[in-house]
Tab-separated table of C-alpha atoms in Angstrom:
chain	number	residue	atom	x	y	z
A	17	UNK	CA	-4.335	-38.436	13.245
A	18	UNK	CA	-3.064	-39.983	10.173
A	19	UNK	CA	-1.072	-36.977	9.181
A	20	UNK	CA	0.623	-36.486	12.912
A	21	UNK	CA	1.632	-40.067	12.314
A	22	UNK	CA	2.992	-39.955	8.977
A	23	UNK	CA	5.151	-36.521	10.606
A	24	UNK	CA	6.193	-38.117	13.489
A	25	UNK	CA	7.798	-41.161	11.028
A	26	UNK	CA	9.263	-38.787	8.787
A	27	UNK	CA	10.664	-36.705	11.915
A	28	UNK	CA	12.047	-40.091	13.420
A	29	UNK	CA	13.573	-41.005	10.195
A	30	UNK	CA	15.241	-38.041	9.490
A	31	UNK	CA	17.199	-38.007	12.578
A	32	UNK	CA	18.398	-41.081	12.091
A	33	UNK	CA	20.411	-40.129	9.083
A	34	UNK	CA	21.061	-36.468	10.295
A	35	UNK	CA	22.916	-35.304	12.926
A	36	UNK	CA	23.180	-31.460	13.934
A	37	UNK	CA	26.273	-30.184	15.255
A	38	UNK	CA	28.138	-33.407	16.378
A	39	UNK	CA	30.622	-35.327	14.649
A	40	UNK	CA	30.412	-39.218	14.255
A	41	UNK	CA	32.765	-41.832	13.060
A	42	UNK	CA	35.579	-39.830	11.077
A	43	UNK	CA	35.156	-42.352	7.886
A	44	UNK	CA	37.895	-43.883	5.624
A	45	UNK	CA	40.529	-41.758	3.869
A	46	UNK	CA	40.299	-39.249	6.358
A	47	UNK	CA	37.989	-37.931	3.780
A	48	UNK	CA	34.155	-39.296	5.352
A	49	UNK	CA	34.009	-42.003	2.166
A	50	UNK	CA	34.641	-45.404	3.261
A	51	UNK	CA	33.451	-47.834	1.328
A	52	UNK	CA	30.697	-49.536	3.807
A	53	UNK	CA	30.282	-46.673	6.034
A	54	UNK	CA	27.759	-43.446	6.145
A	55	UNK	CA	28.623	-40.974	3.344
A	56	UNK	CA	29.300	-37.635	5.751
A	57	UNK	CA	28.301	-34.255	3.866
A	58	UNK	CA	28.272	-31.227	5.876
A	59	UNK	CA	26.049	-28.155	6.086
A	60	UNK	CA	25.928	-24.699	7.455
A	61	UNK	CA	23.309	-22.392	7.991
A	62	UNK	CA	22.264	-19.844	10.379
A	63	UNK	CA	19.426	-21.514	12.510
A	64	UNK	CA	19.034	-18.511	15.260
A	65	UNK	CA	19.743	-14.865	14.759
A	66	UNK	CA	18.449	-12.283	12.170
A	67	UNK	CA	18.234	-14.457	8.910
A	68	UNK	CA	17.157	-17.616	10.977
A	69	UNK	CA	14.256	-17.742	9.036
A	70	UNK	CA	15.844	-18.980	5.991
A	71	UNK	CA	18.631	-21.362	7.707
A	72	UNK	CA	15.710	-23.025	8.920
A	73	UNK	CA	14.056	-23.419	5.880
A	74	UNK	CA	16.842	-24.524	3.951
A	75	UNK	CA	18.171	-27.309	6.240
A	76	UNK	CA	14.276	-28.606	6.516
A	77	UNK	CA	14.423	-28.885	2.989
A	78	UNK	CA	17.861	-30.832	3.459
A	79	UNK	CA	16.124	-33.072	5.922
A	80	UNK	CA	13.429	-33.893	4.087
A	81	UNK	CA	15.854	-34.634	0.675
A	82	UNK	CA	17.874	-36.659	3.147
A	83	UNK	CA	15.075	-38.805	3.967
A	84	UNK	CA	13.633	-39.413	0.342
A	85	UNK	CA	17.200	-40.414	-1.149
A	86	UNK	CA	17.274	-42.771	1.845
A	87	UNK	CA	13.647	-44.599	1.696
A	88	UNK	CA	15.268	-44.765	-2.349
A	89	UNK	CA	18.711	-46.565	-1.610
A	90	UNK	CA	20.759	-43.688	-0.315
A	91	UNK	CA	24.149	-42.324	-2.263
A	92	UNK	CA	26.158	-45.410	-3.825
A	93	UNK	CA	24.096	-47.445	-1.820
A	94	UNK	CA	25.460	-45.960	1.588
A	95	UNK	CA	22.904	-43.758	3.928
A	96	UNK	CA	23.556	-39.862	4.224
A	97	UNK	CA	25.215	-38.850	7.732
A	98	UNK	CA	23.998	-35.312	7.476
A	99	UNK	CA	26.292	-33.231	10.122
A	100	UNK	CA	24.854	-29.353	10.314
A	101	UNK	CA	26.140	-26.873	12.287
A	102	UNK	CA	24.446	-23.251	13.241
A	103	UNK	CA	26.494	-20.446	11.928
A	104	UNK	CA	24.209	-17.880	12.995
A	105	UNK	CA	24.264	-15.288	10.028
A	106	UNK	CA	28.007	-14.825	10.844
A	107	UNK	CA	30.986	-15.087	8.519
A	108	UNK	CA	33.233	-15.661	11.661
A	109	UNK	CA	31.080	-18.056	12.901
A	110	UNK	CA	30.510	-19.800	9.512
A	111	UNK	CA	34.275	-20.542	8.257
A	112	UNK	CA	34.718	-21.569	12.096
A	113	UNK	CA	31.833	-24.795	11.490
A	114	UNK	CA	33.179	-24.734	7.869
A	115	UNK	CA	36.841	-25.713	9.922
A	116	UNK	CA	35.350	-28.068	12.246
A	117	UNK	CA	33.583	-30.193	9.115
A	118	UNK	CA	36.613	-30.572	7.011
A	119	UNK	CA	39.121	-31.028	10.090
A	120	UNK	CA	37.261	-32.828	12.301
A	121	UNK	CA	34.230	-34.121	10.830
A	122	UNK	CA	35.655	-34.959	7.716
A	123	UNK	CA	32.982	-34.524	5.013
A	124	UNK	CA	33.231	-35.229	1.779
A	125	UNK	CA	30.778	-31.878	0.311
A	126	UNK	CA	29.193	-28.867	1.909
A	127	UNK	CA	25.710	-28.052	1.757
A	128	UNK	CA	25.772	-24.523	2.332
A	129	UNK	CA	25.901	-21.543	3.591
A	130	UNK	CA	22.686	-19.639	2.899
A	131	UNK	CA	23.084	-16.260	2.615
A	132	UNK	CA	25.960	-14.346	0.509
A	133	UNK	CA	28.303	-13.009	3.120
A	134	UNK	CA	29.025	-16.220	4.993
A	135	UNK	CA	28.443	-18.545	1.838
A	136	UNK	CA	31.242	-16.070	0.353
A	137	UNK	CA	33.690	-16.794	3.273
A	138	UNK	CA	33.419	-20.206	3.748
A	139	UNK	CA	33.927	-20.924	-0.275
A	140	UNK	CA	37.019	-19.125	-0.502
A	141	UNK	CA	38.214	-21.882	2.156
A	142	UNK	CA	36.396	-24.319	0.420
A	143	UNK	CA	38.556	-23.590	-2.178
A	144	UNK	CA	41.696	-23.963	-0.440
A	145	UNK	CA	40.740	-27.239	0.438
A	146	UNK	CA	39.204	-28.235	-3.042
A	147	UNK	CA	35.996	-29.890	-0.932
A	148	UNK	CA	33.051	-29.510	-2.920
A	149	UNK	CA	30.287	-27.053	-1.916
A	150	UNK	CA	26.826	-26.478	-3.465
A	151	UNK	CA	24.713	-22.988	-1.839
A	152	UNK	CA	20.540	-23.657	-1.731
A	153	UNK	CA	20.355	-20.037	-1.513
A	154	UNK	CA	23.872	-17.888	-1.781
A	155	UNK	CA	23.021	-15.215	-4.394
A	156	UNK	CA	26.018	-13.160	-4.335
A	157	UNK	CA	27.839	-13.308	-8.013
A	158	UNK	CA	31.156	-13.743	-6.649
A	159	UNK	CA	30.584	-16.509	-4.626
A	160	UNK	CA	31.296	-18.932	-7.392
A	161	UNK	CA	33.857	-17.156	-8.990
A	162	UNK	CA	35.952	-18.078	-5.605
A	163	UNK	CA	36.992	-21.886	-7.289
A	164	UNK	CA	36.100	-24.467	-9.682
A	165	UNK	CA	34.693	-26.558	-6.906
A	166	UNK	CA	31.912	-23.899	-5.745
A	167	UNK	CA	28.171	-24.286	-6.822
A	168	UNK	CA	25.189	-23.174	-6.812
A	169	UNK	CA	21.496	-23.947	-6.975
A	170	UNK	CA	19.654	-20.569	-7.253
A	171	UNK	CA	20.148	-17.906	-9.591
A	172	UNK	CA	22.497	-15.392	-8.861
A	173	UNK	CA	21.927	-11.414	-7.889
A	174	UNK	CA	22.673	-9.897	-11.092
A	175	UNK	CA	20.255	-12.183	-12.752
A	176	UNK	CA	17.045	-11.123	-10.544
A	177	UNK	CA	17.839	-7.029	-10.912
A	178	UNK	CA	18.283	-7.730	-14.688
A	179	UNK	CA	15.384	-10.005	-14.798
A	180	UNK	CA	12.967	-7.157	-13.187
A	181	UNK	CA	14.369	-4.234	-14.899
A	182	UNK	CA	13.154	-6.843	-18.390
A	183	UNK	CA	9.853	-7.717	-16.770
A	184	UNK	CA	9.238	-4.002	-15.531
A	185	UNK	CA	10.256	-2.789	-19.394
A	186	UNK	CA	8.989	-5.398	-21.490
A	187	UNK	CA	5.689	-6.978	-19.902
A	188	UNK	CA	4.637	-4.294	-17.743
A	189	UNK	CA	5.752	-1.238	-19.698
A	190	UNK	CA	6.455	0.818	-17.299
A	191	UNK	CA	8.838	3.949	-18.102
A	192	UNK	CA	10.296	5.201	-14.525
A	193	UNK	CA	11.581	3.796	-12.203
A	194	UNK	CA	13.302	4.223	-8.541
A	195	UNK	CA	15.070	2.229	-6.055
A	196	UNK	CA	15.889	1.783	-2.362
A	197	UNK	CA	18.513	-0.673	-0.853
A	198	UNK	CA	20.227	-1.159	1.666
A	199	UNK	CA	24.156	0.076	1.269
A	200	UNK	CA	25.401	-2.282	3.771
A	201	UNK	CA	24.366	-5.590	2.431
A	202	UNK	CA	25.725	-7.131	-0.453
A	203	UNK	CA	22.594	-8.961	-1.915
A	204	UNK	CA	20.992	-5.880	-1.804
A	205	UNK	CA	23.985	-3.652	-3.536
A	206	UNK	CA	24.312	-6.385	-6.085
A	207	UNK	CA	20.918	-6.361	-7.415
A	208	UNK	CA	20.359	-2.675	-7.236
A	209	UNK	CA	23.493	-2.208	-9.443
A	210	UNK	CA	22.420	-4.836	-12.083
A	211	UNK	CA	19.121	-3.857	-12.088
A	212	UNK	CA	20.096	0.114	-12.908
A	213	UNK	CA	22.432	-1.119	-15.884
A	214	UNK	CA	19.792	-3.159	-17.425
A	215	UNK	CA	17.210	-0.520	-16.975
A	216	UNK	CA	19.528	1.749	-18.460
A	217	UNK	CA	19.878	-0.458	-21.468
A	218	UNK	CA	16.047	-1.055	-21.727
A	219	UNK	CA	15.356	2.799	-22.076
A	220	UNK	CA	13.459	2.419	-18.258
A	221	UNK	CA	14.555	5.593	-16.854
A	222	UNK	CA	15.836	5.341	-12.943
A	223	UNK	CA	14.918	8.839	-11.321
A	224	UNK	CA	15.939	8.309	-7.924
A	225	UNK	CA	18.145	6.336	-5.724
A	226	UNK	CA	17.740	6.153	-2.714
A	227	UNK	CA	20.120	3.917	0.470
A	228	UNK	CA	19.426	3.326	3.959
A	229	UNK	CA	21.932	0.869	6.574
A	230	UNK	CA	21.051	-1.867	8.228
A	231	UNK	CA	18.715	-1.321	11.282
A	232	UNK	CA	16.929	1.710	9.816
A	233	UNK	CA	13.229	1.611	10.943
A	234	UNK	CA	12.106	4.805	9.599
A	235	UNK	CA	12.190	5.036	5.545
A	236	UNK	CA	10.037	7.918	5.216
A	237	UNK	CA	12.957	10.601	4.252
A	238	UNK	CA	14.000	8.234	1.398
A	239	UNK	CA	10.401	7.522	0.369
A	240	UNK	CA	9.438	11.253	0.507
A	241	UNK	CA	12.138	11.944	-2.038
A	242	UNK	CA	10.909	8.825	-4.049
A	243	UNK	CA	7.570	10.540	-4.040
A	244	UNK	CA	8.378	13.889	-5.869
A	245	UNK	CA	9.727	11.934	-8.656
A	246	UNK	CA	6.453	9.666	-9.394
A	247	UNK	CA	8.085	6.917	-10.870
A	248	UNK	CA	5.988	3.773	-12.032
A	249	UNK	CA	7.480	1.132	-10.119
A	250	UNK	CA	9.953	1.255	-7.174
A	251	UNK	CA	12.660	-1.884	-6.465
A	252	UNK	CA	12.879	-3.028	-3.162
A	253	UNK	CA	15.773	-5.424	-3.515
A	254	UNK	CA	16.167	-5.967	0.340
A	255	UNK	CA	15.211	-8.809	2.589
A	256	UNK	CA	10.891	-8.930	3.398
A	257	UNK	CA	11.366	-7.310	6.960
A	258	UNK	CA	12.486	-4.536	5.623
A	259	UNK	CA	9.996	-4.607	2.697
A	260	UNK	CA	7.564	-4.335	5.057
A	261	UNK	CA	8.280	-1.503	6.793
A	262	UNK	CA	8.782	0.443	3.817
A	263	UNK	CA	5.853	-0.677	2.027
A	264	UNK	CA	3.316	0.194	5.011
A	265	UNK	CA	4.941	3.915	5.042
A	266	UNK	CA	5.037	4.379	1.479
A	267	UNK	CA	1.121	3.473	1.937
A	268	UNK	CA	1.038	6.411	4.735
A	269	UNK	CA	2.742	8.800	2.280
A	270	UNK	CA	0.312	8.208	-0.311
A	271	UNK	CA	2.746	6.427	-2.867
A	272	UNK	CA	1.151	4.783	-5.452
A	273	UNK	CA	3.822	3.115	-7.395
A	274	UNK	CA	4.105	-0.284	-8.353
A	275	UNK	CA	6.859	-2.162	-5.883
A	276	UNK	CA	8.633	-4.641	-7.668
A	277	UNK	CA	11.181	-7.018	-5.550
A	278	UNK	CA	13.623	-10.305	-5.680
A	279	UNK	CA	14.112	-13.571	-4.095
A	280	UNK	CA	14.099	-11.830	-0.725
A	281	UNK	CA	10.597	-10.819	-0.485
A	282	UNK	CA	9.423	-14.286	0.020
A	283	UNK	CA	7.663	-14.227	3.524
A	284	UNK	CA	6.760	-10.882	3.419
A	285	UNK	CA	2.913	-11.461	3.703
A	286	UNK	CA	3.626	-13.020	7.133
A	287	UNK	CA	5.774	-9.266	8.216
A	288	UNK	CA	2.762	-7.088	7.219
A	289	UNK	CA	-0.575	-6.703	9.573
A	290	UNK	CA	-3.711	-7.592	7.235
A	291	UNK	CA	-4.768	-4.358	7.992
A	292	UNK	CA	-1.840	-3.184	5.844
A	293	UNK	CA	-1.610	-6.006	3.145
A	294	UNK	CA	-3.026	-3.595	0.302
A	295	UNK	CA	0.707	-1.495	1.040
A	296	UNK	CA	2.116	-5.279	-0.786
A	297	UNK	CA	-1.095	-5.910	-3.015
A	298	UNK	CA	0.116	-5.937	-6.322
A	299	UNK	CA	3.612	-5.926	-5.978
A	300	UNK	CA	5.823	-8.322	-8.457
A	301	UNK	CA	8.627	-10.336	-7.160
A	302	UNK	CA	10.371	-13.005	-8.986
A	303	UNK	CA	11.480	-16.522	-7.206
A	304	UNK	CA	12.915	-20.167	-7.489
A	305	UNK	CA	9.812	-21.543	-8.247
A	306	UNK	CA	5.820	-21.796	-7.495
A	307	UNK	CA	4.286	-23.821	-5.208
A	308	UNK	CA	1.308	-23.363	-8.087
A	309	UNK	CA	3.284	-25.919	-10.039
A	310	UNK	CA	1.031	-28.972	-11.342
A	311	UNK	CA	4.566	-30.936	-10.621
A	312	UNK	CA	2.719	-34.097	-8.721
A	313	UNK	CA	6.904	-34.023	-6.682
A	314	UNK	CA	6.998	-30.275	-5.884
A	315	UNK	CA	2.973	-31.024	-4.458
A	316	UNK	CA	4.203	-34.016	-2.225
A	317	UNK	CA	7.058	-32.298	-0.887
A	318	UNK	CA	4.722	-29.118	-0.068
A	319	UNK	CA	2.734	-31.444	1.494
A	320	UNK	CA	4.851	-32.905	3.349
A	321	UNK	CA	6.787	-29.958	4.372
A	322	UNK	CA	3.753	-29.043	5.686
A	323	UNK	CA	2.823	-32.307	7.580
A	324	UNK	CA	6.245	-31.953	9.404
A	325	UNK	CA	6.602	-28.387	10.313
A	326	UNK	CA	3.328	-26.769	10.331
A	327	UNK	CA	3.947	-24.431	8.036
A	328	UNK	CA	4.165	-23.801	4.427
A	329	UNK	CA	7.599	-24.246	2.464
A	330	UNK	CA	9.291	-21.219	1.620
A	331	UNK	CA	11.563	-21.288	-1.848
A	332	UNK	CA	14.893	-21.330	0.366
A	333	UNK	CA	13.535	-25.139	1.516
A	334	UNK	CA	12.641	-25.821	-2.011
A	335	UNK	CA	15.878	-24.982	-2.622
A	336	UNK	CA	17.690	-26.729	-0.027
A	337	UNK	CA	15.895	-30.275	-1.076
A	338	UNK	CA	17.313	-29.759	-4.495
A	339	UNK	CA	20.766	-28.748	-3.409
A	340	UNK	CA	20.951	-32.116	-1.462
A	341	UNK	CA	19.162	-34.283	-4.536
A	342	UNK	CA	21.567	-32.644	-7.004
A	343	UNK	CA	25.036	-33.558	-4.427
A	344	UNK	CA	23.738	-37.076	-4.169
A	345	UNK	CA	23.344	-37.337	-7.488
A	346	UNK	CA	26.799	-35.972	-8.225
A	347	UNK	CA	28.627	-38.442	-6.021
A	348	UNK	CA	26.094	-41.050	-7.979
A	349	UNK	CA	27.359	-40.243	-11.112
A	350	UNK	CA	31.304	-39.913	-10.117
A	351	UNK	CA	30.759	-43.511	-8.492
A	352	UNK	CA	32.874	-42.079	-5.767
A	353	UNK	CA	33.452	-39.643	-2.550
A	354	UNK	CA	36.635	-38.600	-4.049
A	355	UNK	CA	36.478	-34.888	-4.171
A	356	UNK	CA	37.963	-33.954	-7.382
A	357	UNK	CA	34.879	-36.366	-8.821
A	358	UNK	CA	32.292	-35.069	-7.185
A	359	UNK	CA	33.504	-31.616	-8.491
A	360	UNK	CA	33.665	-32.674	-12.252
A	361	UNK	CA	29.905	-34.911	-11.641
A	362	UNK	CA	28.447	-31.419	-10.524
A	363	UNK	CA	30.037	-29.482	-13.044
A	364	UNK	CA	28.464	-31.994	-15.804
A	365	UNK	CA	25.218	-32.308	-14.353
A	366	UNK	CA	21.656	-32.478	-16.077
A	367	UNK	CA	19.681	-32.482	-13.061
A	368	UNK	CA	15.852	-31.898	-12.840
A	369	UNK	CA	14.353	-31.181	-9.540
A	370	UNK	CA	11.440	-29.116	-8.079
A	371	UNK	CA	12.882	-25.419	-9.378
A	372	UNK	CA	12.893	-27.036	-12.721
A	373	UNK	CA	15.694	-28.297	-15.155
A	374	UNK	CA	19.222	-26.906	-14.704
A	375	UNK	CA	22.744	-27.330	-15.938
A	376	UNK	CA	25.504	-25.409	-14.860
A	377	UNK	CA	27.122	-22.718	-16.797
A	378	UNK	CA	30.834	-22.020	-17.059
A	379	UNK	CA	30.964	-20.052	-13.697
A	380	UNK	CA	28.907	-23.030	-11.840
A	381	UNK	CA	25.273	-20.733	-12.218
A	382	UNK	CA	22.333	-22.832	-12.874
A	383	UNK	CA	20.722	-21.672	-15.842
A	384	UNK	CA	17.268	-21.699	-15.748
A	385	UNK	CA	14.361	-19.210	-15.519
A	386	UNK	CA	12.622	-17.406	-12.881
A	387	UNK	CA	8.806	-17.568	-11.417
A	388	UNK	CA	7.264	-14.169	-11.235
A	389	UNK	CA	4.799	-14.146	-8.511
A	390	UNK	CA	2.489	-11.544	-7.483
A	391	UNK	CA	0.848	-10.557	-4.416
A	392	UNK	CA	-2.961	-10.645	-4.410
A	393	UNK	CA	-5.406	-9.957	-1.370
A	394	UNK	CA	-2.565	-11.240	0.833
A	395	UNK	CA	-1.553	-14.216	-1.069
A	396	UNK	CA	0.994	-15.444	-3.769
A	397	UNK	CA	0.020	-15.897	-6.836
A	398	UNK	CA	1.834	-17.534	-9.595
A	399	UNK	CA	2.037	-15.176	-12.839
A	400	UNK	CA	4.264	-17.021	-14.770
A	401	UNK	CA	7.784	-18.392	-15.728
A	402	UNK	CA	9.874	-15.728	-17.166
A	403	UNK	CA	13.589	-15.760	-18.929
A	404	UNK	CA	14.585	-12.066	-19.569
């Protein structure tokens, strides 16, 4: 009872400081800063559709930052006025919100978008308009390469295939190894290509490649080829719906490789029937962090993640409380909503939050390392932190 009270508070005072896809007094400057009004900061993310799954997760995460930087004395003493609006998975869609924000809304940053294609769209108008814009989870390398004022709080595609090519070299020492991806996805080309030039570099041999499109169902033509090559490992770097379904037929072709994966595997166990878990038992993925973690703040905000929404936190949440803790402690440090000073406050900032310590490097990339995690009789298991 205590619990469903404590979530219903929380709930209640969340949606007093955010507000999903409505506008609200247009603040001073035409810019969302005046001085004794709400601070308005925007977000996008896709909340229905194919990648709801992590728009949902991410904005929780916002909500639940929103709340603890409130019940702490908000931004420059001013509460958050936290105006989201669904973009669906859809570029379109995405730079249309991103419009509505800076037109109408008037915010003074963007929290957002979440995944590469849209994040990439809306910063390159971002840009235009020099508002400042920090991605939870927007992988893509080129995203911040759009603009000084673009940012990020995960680490970027060519990072993870690097980083698993190293792990897959180094601490497994494994020799061969293949790869499937999907051609028509970005996140998915990206890390495929960085992970073959770093495996190329580490002497692990890549003996097949193969590529599928989005909406395939039926992998076993690409896995079949896979199999007459017996590599050690395979690379799934594709999104966990579609790691399922490849995993469970490379199971009913008898592969035995290892399966090694990125960022996008996370909520895979909840895709695959237990009856089919041992096709994922073993398999390596790296991530943003570990809900392991002996952090006493990354426990209480799994805890209370869990409390709210009945579920467990994902890394895309994780990631979406820090994005909002490290924007509000930008515009704490520039003293100001002015734009240009939030930019150079984020650009400067030593920030510490539940993924671990971070600065940003010249192209706006946190650097930091990566949690391996392995799957284990249906479970996550932290292995440990790795830097390649």
């Amino acid at each position: 009872m205590k619990k469903r009270l404590l979530a219903m508070f929380l709930a209640a005072a969340m949606m007093l400081t955010a507000v999903t896809g409505c506008g609200g007094d247009q603040g001073g400057a035409g810019n969302g800063g005046s001085e004794d009004g709400d601070i308005k900061i925007g977000g996008l993310a896709p909340l229905t559709g194919d990648v709801s799954v992590y728009g949902i997760a991410v904005d929780n995460g916002v909500q639940i930052a929103i709340h603890d930087i409130g019940a702490n004395g908000g931004v420059l003493g001013r509460d958050i006025h936290y105006i989201m609006y669904d973009e669906k998975g859809d570029a379109t869609e995405a730079v249309n919100a991103y419009n509505k924000l800076v037109q109408s809304d008037k915010v003074v940053a963007i929290i957002g978008d979440v995944t590469s294609k849209p994040t990439l769209a809306v910063a390159q108008q971002a840009v235009k308009d020099k508002i400042p814009m920090i991605t939870a989870s927007g992988t893509a390398e080129n995203i911040t390469a759009t603009g000084e004022n673009i940012f990020r709080a995960c680490f970027i595609d060519p990072f993870q295939g690097e980083l698993m090519a190293s792990y897959a070299a180094k601490k497994l020492g494994k020799k061969t190894a293949a790869v499937i991806y999907d051609i028509s996805d970005d996140y998915s080309k990206g890390l495929y290509e960085s992970f073959e030039a770093a495996a190329k570099d580490l002497g692990l041999e890549v003996v097949q490649v193969e590529g599928y499109s989005k909406g395939t169902v039926d992998f076993k033509a690409q896995l079949t080829n896979i199999k007459s090559k017996n590599p050690d490992v395979i690379f799934l770097p594709v999104y966990y719906q579609d790691v399922a379904l490849i995993a469970v037929q490379a199971k009913e072709l008898g592969i035995t490789a290892q399966f090694l994966g990125a960022d996008g595997w996370d909520g895979v166990t909840g895709q695959v029937d237990v009856s089919n878990m041992d096709a994922v038992n073993g398999a390596y993925f790296c991530s943003q962090y570990s809900a392991q973690s002996d952090d006493p703040k990354m426990q209480e905000f799994l805890k209370k993640y869990k409390e709210l929404y009945g579920t467990d936190a994902s890394q895309f949440a994780v990631l979406g409380y820090d994005a909002m803790m490290m924007l509000a402690q930008a515009i704490n440090e520039a003293g100001s909503t002015d734009s240009a000073a939030i930019t150079k406050a984020l650009a400067e900032i030593d920030f510490t939050g539940l993924t671990g310590h971070m600065v940003f490097d010249e192209k706006r990339n946190p650097i930091k390392s990566a949690a391996i995690t392995q799957i284990q009789d249906g479970a996550y298991q932290f292995v440990e932190y790795y830097e390649k």
